[in-house]
N, C-alpha and C. Protein backbone atom coordinates (compact mmCIF):
# COMPACT_ATOMS: atom_id res chain seq x y z
N UNK A 1 74.99 111.99 97.88
CA UNK A 1 76.13 112.15 99.41
C UNK A 1 77.20 113.20 99.26
N UNK A 2 78.18 113.61 99.52
CA UNK A 2 79.45 114.54 99.65
C UNK A 2 80.32 113.82 99.69
N UNK A 3 81.13 113.98 99.00
CA UNK A 3 82.31 113.18 99.17
C UNK A 3 83.06 113.62 100.63
N UNK A 4 84.06 112.54 101.16
CA UNK A 4 84.20 112.33 102.61
C UNK A 4 85.54 112.31 102.38
N UNK A 5 85.81 113.80 103.70
CA UNK A 5 87.85 113.36 103.53
C UNK A 5 87.37 113.43 105.47
N UNK A 6 88.58 112.51 105.66
CA UNK A 6 88.55 111.95 107.39
C UNK A 6 90.04 112.56 107.32
N UNK A 7 89.55 113.56 107.86
CA UNK A 7 90.76 114.83 109.36
C UNK A 7 91.07 114.84 110.03
N UNK A 8 91.98 115.23 110.78
CA UNK A 8 91.94 115.54 111.69
C UNK A 8 91.03 117.11 112.47
N UNK A 9 90.63 117.83 113.48
CA UNK A 9 89.29 118.81 113.40
C UNK A 9 90.80 120.24 113.57
N UNK A 10 92.60 119.88 114.06
CA UNK A 10 92.96 120.75 113.69
C UNK A 10 93.30 121.19 112.01
N UNK A 11 93.53 120.41 111.15
CA UNK A 11 92.99 120.48 109.70
C UNK A 11 92.13 121.09 109.81
N UNK A 12 91.23 121.00 110.40
CA UNK A 12 89.32 121.81 109.52
C UNK A 12 89.70 123.09 110.33
N UNK A 13 90.06 123.42 111.70
CA UNK A 13 90.51 124.55 111.77
C UNK A 13 91.55 125.77 111.26
N UNK A 14 92.32 124.75 110.87
CA UNK A 14 93.76 125.93 110.18
C UNK A 14 92.83 126.21 108.43
N UNK A 15 91.85 124.79 108.32
CA UNK A 15 90.84 124.86 106.87
C UNK A 15 89.88 126.71 107.38
N UNK A 16 89.87 126.53 108.24
CA UNK A 16 87.88 127.67 108.04
C UNK A 16 88.71 128.51 109.81
N UNK A 17 90.17 129.07 109.44
CA UNK A 17 90.75 130.47 110.15
C UNK A 17 90.30 131.94 109.62
N UNK A 18 89.14 131.71 110.74
CA UNK A 18 88.66 133.15 111.25
C UNK A 18 87.51 132.95 110.63
N UNK A 19 87.05 132.46 110.00
CA UNK A 19 85.38 132.08 109.61
C UNK A 19 84.11 130.66 110.32
N UNK A 20 82.90 131.19 110.41
CA UNK A 20 82.62 130.86 111.87
C UNK A 20 81.42 129.47 111.23
N UNK A 21 81.65 128.37 110.54
CA UNK A 21 80.95 127.44 109.42
C UNK A 21 81.31 126.00 110.62
N UNK A 22 79.76 125.72 110.16
CA UNK A 22 79.81 124.52 110.55
C UNK A 22 80.36 123.22 109.65
N UNK A 23 81.16 122.61 110.27
CA UNK A 23 82.05 121.36 109.85
C UNK A 23 81.17 119.82 110.59
N UNK A 24 81.39 119.53 109.43
CA UNK A 24 81.06 117.70 109.91
C UNK A 24 82.33 116.73 109.60
N UNK A 25 82.46 116.35 111.30
CA UNK A 25 83.80 115.54 110.29
C UNK A 25 83.63 114.01 110.76
N UNK A 26 83.93 113.24 109.43
CA UNK A 26 83.65 111.88 109.23
C UNK A 26 84.91 111.06 109.67
N UNK A 27 84.14 109.98 110.08
CA UNK A 27 84.92 109.49 111.49
C UNK A 27 85.08 107.96 110.60
N UNK A 28 86.47 107.61 110.06
CA UNK A 28 86.09 105.98 109.40
C UNK A 28 86.06 104.95 111.21
N UNK A 29 84.90 104.31 110.99
CA UNK A 29 84.71 102.96 111.16
C UNK A 29 85.56 102.09 111.40
N UNK A 30 85.62 101.42 109.91
CA UNK A 30 86.52 100.46 110.19
C UNK A 30 87.15 100.27 108.62
N UNK A 31 88.20 99.70 108.87
CA UNK A 31 88.82 99.18 106.32
C UNK A 31 88.64 98.49 106.34
N UNK A 32 88.14 97.96 105.16
CA UNK A 32 87.30 96.99 104.67
C UNK A 32 88.05 96.63 103.49
N UNK A 33 89.14 97.40 103.21
CA UNK A 33 90.00 96.26 101.64
C UNK A 33 90.59 97.82 101.74
N UNK A 34 91.94 97.35 100.25
CA UNK A 34 92.84 98.00 100.31
C UNK A 34 93.21 97.58 98.87
N UNK A 35 93.79 98.77 97.85
CA UNK A 35 94.56 98.67 96.48
C UNK A 35 95.42 99.76 96.37
N UNK A 36 95.89 99.26 95.61
CA UNK A 36 96.82 100.55 94.91
C UNK A 36 96.27 100.49 93.64
N UNK A 37 96.11 101.77 93.11
CA UNK A 37 95.84 102.48 91.41
C UNK A 37 96.49 103.72 91.29
N UNK A 38 97.01 103.73 90.84
CA UNK A 38 97.83 104.68 89.68
C UNK A 38 99.51 104.32 90.75
N UNK A 39 99.48 103.70 90.88
CA UNK A 39 100.77 103.84 92.81
C UNK A 39 100.13 104.75 93.49
N UNK A 40 99.03 104.93 93.68
CA UNK A 40 98.71 105.39 95.00
C UNK A 40 97.61 104.33 95.74
N UNK A 41 97.66 103.85 97.34
CA UNK A 41 98.14 103.56 97.89
C UNK A 41 96.34 103.32 98.39
N UNK A 42 95.38 103.30 98.64
CA UNK A 42 93.63 103.50 99.05
C UNK A 42 93.26 102.05 99.73
N UNK A 43 92.37 103.05 100.75
CA UNK A 43 91.60 101.88 101.60
C UNK A 43 90.61 102.67 101.19
N UNK A 44 89.45 101.15 101.21
CA UNK A 44 88.08 101.46 101.48
C UNK A 44 87.17 100.90 102.61
N UNK A 45 86.37 102.28 102.58
CA UNK A 45 86.26 102.93 104.06
C UNK A 45 84.98 102.34 104.29
N UNK A 46 84.73 102.17 106.26
CA UNK A 46 82.98 102.05 106.04
C UNK A 46 82.78 103.67 107.26
N UNK A 47 82.06 103.96 107.25
CA UNK A 47 82.71 105.58 108.00
C UNK A 47 81.55 105.47 109.31
N UNK A 48 81.09 106.07 110.36
CA UNK A 48 80.55 105.61 111.21
C UNK A 48 79.53 106.99 111.08
N UNK A 49 78.70 105.93 111.51
CA UNK A 49 76.87 106.26 111.05
C UNK A 49 76.62 106.84 109.62
N UNK A 50 77.21 105.60 109.16
CA UNK A 50 76.85 105.01 107.36
C UNK A 50 76.70 104.26 107.26
N UNK A 51 75.55 103.68 106.20
CA UNK A 51 75.31 102.48 105.43
C UNK A 51 76.49 102.38 104.67
N UNK A 52 76.57 100.72 104.11
CA UNK A 52 77.39 100.42 103.87
C UNK A 52 76.82 100.79 101.89
N UNK A 53 76.28 101.07 101.99
CA UNK A 53 76.23 102.69 100.41
C UNK A 53 76.81 103.48 100.85
N UNK A 54 77.30 104.04 101.57
CA UNK A 54 78.56 105.30 101.32
C UNK A 54 79.98 104.59 101.54
N UNK A 55 80.36 103.76 101.88
CA UNK A 55 81.78 103.47 101.63
C UNK A 55 82.56 104.07 100.45
N UNK A 56 83.24 104.22 100.40
CA UNK A 56 83.88 104.70 99.64
C UNK A 56 85.87 104.30 99.78
N UNK A 57 86.08 104.40 98.56
CA UNK A 57 87.97 104.40 98.70
C UNK A 57 88.34 105.85 98.57
N UNK A 58 89.34 105.61 99.32
CA UNK A 58 90.16 107.32 99.71
C UNK A 58 91.22 106.90 99.80
N UNK A 59 92.39 107.51 99.65
CA UNK A 59 94.00 107.90 99.48
C UNK A 59 94.47 107.55 100.84
N UNK A 60 95.24 107.04 101.03
CA UNK A 60 95.72 107.16 102.58
C UNK A 60 96.12 108.74 102.89
N UNK A 61 97.30 109.21 101.71
CA UNK A 61 97.45 110.57 101.72
C UNK A 61 95.97 111.39 103.03
N UNK A 62 95.11 110.68 102.52
CA UNK A 62 93.68 111.68 103.12
C UNK A 62 93.75 111.64 104.19
N UNK A 63 93.93 110.33 104.91
CA UNK A 63 93.45 109.26 106.52
C UNK A 63 94.17 109.91 107.18
N UNK A 64 93.39 110.20 108.52
CA UNK A 64 94.26 110.95 109.60
C UNK A 64 94.19 109.64 110.95
N UNK A 65 94.03 108.08 110.08
CA UNK A 65 93.63 106.88 111.06
C UNK A 65 94.60 106.06 111.08
N UNK A 66 95.92 105.90 111.62
CA UNK A 66 96.57 105.02 111.43
C UNK A 66 96.82 103.95 112.56
N UNK A 67 96.12 104.28 113.61
CA UNK A 67 95.83 102.85 114.39
C UNK A 67 94.96 101.61 113.82
N UNK A 68 93.83 102.59 112.98
CA UNK A 68 93.00 102.03 111.87
C UNK A 68 94.10 100.87 111.27
N UNK A 69 94.74 101.14 110.50
CA UNK A 69 95.89 100.85 109.20
C UNK A 69 96.43 100.54 109.76
N UNK A 70 97.12 100.64 110.92
CA UNK A 70 98.05 99.24 111.54
C UNK A 70 97.45 98.04 111.50
N UNK A 71 96.16 98.14 111.85
CA UNK A 71 95.18 96.75 113.19
C UNK A 71 95.15 96.19 110.87
N UNK A 72 94.20 97.41 110.15
CA UNK A 72 94.45 96.36 108.90
C UNK A 72 95.42 95.56 108.28
N UNK A 73 96.27 96.29 108.30
CA UNK A 73 97.64 95.76 107.91
C UNK A 73 97.96 94.75 107.93
N UNK A 74 98.00 94.69 109.57
CA UNK A 74 98.74 93.03 110.43
C UNK A 74 97.38 92.04 110.68
N UNK A 75 96.39 92.62 110.40
CA UNK A 75 95.56 91.02 109.88
C UNK A 75 95.74 91.06 108.11
N UNK A 76 95.68 91.73 107.35
CA UNK A 76 95.91 90.74 105.76
C UNK A 76 97.46 90.05 105.84
N UNK A 77 98.29 90.99 106.80
CA UNK A 77 99.37 89.46 106.97
C UNK A 77 99.13 89.08 107.35
N UNK A 78 98.43 88.83 108.56
CA UNK A 78 98.84 87.58 109.44
C UNK A 78 97.69 86.42 107.61
N UNK A 79 96.83 87.21 107.65
CA UNK A 79 95.36 86.59 106.46
C UNK A 79 96.46 85.65 105.69
N UNK A 80 97.62 86.54 104.84
CA UNK A 80 98.40 85.61 103.86
C UNK A 80 99.45 84.59 104.04
N UNK A 81 99.94 85.15 105.05
CA UNK A 81 100.61 84.31 106.08
C UNK A 81 99.95 82.60 105.85
N UNK A 82 98.48 83.21 106.87
CA UNK A 82 97.82 81.83 106.56
C UNK A 82 97.43 81.48 105.80
N UNK A 83 97.19 81.51 104.74
CA UNK A 83 96.31 80.99 102.96
C UNK A 83 98.58 80.23 103.21
N UNK A 84 99.25 81.32 102.46
CA UNK A 84 100.56 80.44 102.66
C UNK A 84 100.47 79.32 103.12
N UNK A 85 100.74 79.03 105.00
CA UNK A 85 101.01 77.87 104.94
C UNK A 85 100.43 77.05 104.52
N UNK A 86 98.49 77.20 104.48
CA UNK A 86 97.57 76.46 104.27
C UNK A 86 98.08 75.97 102.86
N UNK A 87 98.66 76.21 101.59
CA UNK A 87 98.70 75.60 100.14
C UNK A 87 100.19 75.15 100.28
N UNK A 88 101.13 75.62 100.99
CA UNK A 88 101.91 75.83 100.92
C UNK A 88 103.07 76.53 100.29
N UNK A 89 102.75 77.07 100.15
CA UNK A 89 103.61 78.52 99.01
C UNK A 89 104.34 79.16 99.81
N UNK A 90 105.58 79.96 99.79
CA UNK A 90 106.40 80.48 100.54
C UNK A 90 106.02 81.51 100.18
N UNK A 91 106.02 82.95 101.32
CA UNK A 91 106.20 84.05 101.73
C UNK A 91 106.98 84.76 100.62
N UNK A 92 106.26 84.92 99.93
CA UNK A 92 107.59 86.42 98.80
C UNK A 92 107.85 87.30 99.29
N UNK A 93 109.56 87.23 99.33
CA UNK A 93 110.14 88.99 100.32
C UNK A 93 109.88 89.25 99.33
N UNK A 94 109.80 91.17 99.67
CA UNK A 94 110.20 92.23 99.22
C UNK A 94 110.87 92.19 98.61
N UNK A 95 110.82 93.28 97.29
CA UNK A 95 112.34 93.71 96.36
C UNK A 95 112.48 94.64 97.13
N UNK A 96 113.61 95.59 97.60
CA UNK A 96 114.70 96.28 97.92
C UNK A 96 115.43 97.03 96.69
N UNK A 97 115.27 97.74 96.60
CA UNK A 97 116.43 98.74 95.74
C UNK A 97 116.89 99.77 95.67
N UNK A 98 118.36 99.98 95.06
CA UNK A 98 118.48 101.66 96.18
C UNK A 98 118.62 102.33 94.96
N UNK A 99 117.55 102.28 94.43
CA UNK A 99 116.94 103.65 93.38
C UNK A 99 115.19 104.29 93.97
N UNK A 100 115.90 105.72 94.61
CA UNK A 100 114.99 106.27 95.39
C UNK A 100 113.76 106.73 94.21
N UNK A 101 114.30 107.08 93.56
CA UNK A 101 112.47 106.51 92.50
C UNK A 101 111.19 105.83 92.60
N UNK A 102 112.08 104.93 93.69
CA UNK A 102 111.28 103.86 94.53
C UNK A 102 110.41 103.70 95.47
N UNK A 103 111.65 104.37 96.23
CA UNK A 103 111.22 104.28 97.36
C UNK A 103 110.45 105.23 98.11
N UNK A 104 109.62 106.19 96.67
CA UNK A 104 108.25 106.70 97.48
C UNK A 104 107.39 105.92 98.19
N UNK A 105 107.22 106.03 99.30
CA UNK A 105 106.39 105.17 100.37
C UNK A 105 104.79 105.13 100.27
N UNK A 106 104.68 105.69 99.36
CA UNK A 106 102.89 106.34 98.75
C UNK A 106 102.85 105.94 98.26
N UNK A 107 103.89 105.49 97.07
CA UNK A 107 104.00 103.99 96.21
C UNK A 107 103.92 102.91 96.30
N UNK A 108 103.00 101.80 96.62
CA UNK A 108 103.61 100.57 96.69
C UNK A 108 103.15 100.24 95.94
N UNK A 109 103.82 99.08 94.93
CA UNK A 109 103.98 98.47 93.80
C UNK A 109 103.33 97.29 93.88
N UNK A 110 102.49 96.45 92.63
CA UNK A 110 102.56 94.47 93.67
C UNK A 110 104.06 94.64 93.28
N UNK A 111 104.80 94.20 93.37
CA UNK A 111 106.95 94.15 93.59
C UNK A 111 106.85 94.66 95.29
N UNK A 112 106.36 95.53 95.76
CA UNK A 112 106.40 95.82 96.96
C UNK A 112 105.40 94.92 97.74
N UNK A 113 104.48 94.69 97.43
CA UNK A 113 103.49 94.26 98.23
C UNK A 113 104.00 92.23 97.92
N UNK A 114 104.77 91.65 96.63
CA UNK A 114 105.53 90.72 96.60
C UNK A 114 104.62 89.65 95.69
N UNK A 115 104.04 90.45 95.14
CA UNK A 115 103.40 89.87 93.39
C UNK A 115 104.27 89.24 92.67
N UNK A 116 103.75 89.07 92.41
CA UNK A 116 104.85 87.63 90.87
C UNK A 116 104.34 88.34 89.86
N UNK A 117 105.18 88.90 88.77
CA UNK A 117 104.46 89.24 87.72
C UNK A 117 104.41 87.85 87.03
N UNK A 118 103.24 88.17 86.18
CA UNK A 118 102.89 87.08 85.05
C UNK A 118 103.66 87.69 83.18
N UNK A 119 102.47 89.24 82.88
CA UNK A 119 103.47 89.41 81.89
C UNK A 119 102.87 91.26 81.46
N UNK A 120 103.34 91.88 80.91
CA UNK A 120 103.23 92.95 80.25
C UNK A 120 101.80 93.20 79.22
N UNK A 121 100.82 93.60 80.03
CA UNK A 121 99.80 94.02 79.00
C UNK A 121 99.95 95.60 77.60
N UNK A 122 100.93 96.29 78.39
CA UNK A 122 101.57 97.23 77.45
C UNK A 122 101.70 98.71 78.13
N UNK A 123 101.89 99.27 77.32
CA UNK A 123 103.10 100.47 78.19
C UNK A 123 102.46 101.98 77.95
N UNK A 124 103.61 102.35 78.40
CA UNK A 124 102.80 104.12 78.42
C UNK A 124 103.21 105.25 79.14
N UNK A 125 103.81 106.34 78.52
CA UNK A 125 104.24 107.52 79.05
C UNK A 125 104.53 108.54 79.05
N UNK A 126 102.44 108.80 79.88
CA UNK A 126 101.94 109.69 79.84
C UNK A 126 102.58 111.02 80.58
N UNK A 127 102.75 110.42 81.37
CA UNK A 127 103.11 111.34 82.98
C UNK A 127 104.47 111.71 82.90
N UNK A 128 104.99 111.17 81.60
CA UNK A 128 105.93 111.61 81.53
C UNK A 128 107.58 110.56 81.99
N UNK A 129 107.10 109.81 82.67
CA UNK A 129 107.63 108.54 82.71
C UNK A 129 107.49 106.75 81.96
N UNK A 130 108.31 106.01 81.59
CA UNK A 130 107.54 105.39 80.82
C UNK A 130 107.18 103.98 82.07
N UNK A 131 106.08 102.91 82.20
CA UNK A 131 105.44 102.58 83.36
C UNK A 131 104.85 101.65 82.21
N UNK A 132 105.00 99.96 82.91
CA UNK A 132 104.41 99.26 82.24
C UNK A 132 103.49 98.74 82.88
N UNK A 133 101.69 98.80 82.26
CA UNK A 133 100.71 97.53 82.65
C UNK A 133 100.59 96.64 82.40
N UNK A 134 100.91 95.75 84.22
CA UNK A 134 101.38 94.89 84.35
C UNK A 134 100.20 93.80 85.23
N UNK A 135 100.46 92.61 84.71
CA UNK A 135 99.09 91.56 85.10
C UNK A 135 100.35 91.07 85.52
N UNK A 136 99.45 90.86 87.63
CA UNK A 136 100.37 89.59 88.69
C UNK A 136 99.68 88.45 88.46
N UNK A 137 100.72 87.37 88.38
CA UNK A 137 100.14 85.89 88.24
C UNK A 137 99.18 85.44 89.68
N UNK A 138 98.02 84.69 89.03
CA UNK A 138 97.19 84.49 90.38
C UNK A 138 96.11 85.42 90.41
N UNK A 139 96.82 86.48 89.93
CA UNK A 139 95.56 87.91 90.18
C UNK A 139 94.64 88.37 88.50
N UNK A 140 93.52 89.38 88.93
CA UNK A 140 93.09 90.14 88.04
C UNK A 140 93.69 91.22 88.10
N UNK A 141 93.84 91.71 89.37
CA UNK A 141 94.21 93.28 89.45
C UNK A 141 95.89 93.07 88.42
N UNK A 142 95.28 94.72 87.16
CA UNK A 142 96.24 94.75 86.55
C UNK A 142 97.01 96.65 87.48
N UNK A 143 98.40 96.73 87.07
CA UNK A 143 98.66 97.77 87.45
C UNK A 143 100.18 98.06 86.77
N UNK A 144 100.34 99.50 86.99
CA UNK A 144 100.84 100.43 86.37
C UNK A 144 102.78 100.27 86.97
N UNK A 145 103.50 100.26 86.75
CA UNK A 145 104.32 99.92 87.30
C UNK A 145 105.41 100.80 86.45
N UNK A 146 106.92 101.54 86.96
CA UNK A 146 107.74 102.10 86.14
C UNK A 146 108.71 101.17 86.04
N UNK A 147 108.81 101.49 84.32
CA UNK A 147 109.54 100.00 83.93
C UNK A 147 110.97 100.48 84.31
N UNK A 148 111.36 101.71 85.10
CA UNK A 148 112.74 101.32 86.32
C UNK A 148 112.44 100.24 86.41
N UNK A 149 111.05 100.36 87.15
CA UNK A 149 111.46 99.12 88.44
C UNK A 149 111.13 97.42 88.09
N UNK A 150 110.26 97.31 86.87
CA UNK A 150 110.23 96.06 85.70
C UNK A 150 112.30 96.07 85.98
N UNK A 151 112.60 96.67 85.00
CA UNK A 151 113.96 95.99 84.13
C UNK A 151 114.57 95.56 84.83
N UNK A 152 114.97 95.68 86.50
CA UNK A 152 115.30 95.44 87.09
C UNK A 152 115.13 93.99 87.55
N UNK A 153 113.22 93.97 88.14
CA UNK A 153 112.90 93.06 88.87
C UNK A 153 112.16 91.75 88.14
N UNK A 154 111.71 92.32 86.75
CA UNK A 154 111.52 90.80 86.20
C UNK A 154 112.24 90.84 84.47
N UNK A 155 113.73 91.77 83.97
CA UNK A 155 114.03 91.98 83.14
C UNK A 155 113.66 90.53 82.28
N UNK A 156 113.50 89.48 81.88
CA UNK A 156 112.45 88.27 81.53
C UNK A 156 111.50 88.83 81.18
N UNK A 157 110.53 89.44 81.59
CA UNK A 157 109.52 89.44 81.47
C UNK A 157 108.94 90.93 80.21
N UNK A 158 109.55 91.88 80.93
CA UNK A 158 109.75 92.62 79.98
C UNK A 158 110.74 92.65 78.43
N UNK A 159 111.71 91.76 78.32
CA UNK A 159 111.81 90.95 77.70
C UNK A 159 111.52 90.77 76.37
N UNK A 160 110.69 89.82 76.83
CA UNK A 160 109.44 89.20 75.87
C UNK A 160 108.16 89.87 75.64
N UNK A 161 108.18 91.04 76.87
CA UNK A 161 107.16 92.25 76.35
C UNK A 161 107.78 92.66 74.72
N UNK A 162 109.37 93.14 74.89
CA UNK A 162 109.47 94.39 73.59
C UNK A 162 109.79 92.92 72.67
N UNK A 163 109.98 91.87 72.82
CA UNK A 163 110.27 90.23 71.64
C UNK A 163 108.53 90.79 71.01
N UNK A 164 107.71 90.37 71.32
CA UNK A 164 106.93 90.19 70.69
C UNK A 164 105.64 91.22 70.44
N UNK A 165 106.63 92.36 70.70
CA UNK A 165 106.37 93.78 69.90
C UNK A 165 107.12 93.70 68.49
N UNK A 166 108.26 93.29 67.90
CA UNK A 166 109.69 92.84 67.41
C UNK A 166 108.98 92.78 65.52
N UNK A 167 108.89 94.01 65.09
CA UNK A 167 108.59 94.10 64.04
C UNK A 167 110.26 94.02 62.70
N UNK A 168 110.29 92.96 61.87
CA UNK A 168 110.77 92.48 61.14
C UNK A 168 110.66 92.98 59.87
N UNK A 169 110.93 94.23 59.17
CA UNK A 169 111.20 93.95 57.34
C UNK A 169 111.73 93.55 56.50
């Protein structure tokens, strides 16, 4: 099945300006799940007129279905609140920093979603920025987060990571 991109008719007309082509528009029927991979928010989509085997993960930036996204986010928040009330856990507060590097709206990290860090599994600077591979408490989710963010939000976890790798000769 060809890769789908949910986009507006206006975008398709701009892409095909001056060309007479049949353009198939894919319509999002339902948002089934959400994840953050490498700092990119993605939604798992059910496409109208297609079976469950054709569901795909798509970056939020490719989507023009803000009403469905808002509905999904509202339901997810209600579900989280309900689960926390049932288990007696407090709802985590979102961490906000005055660091402009961390205010990219398209890159929500586990910190932004209220997850608590368990430990750092590794580090990389392949993208030119030091990032830690973070394991979140109570979850199997692992995510690369900027070291600048981890240094501020969980300094003890960062110190432990470095101490475990310290070599005395």
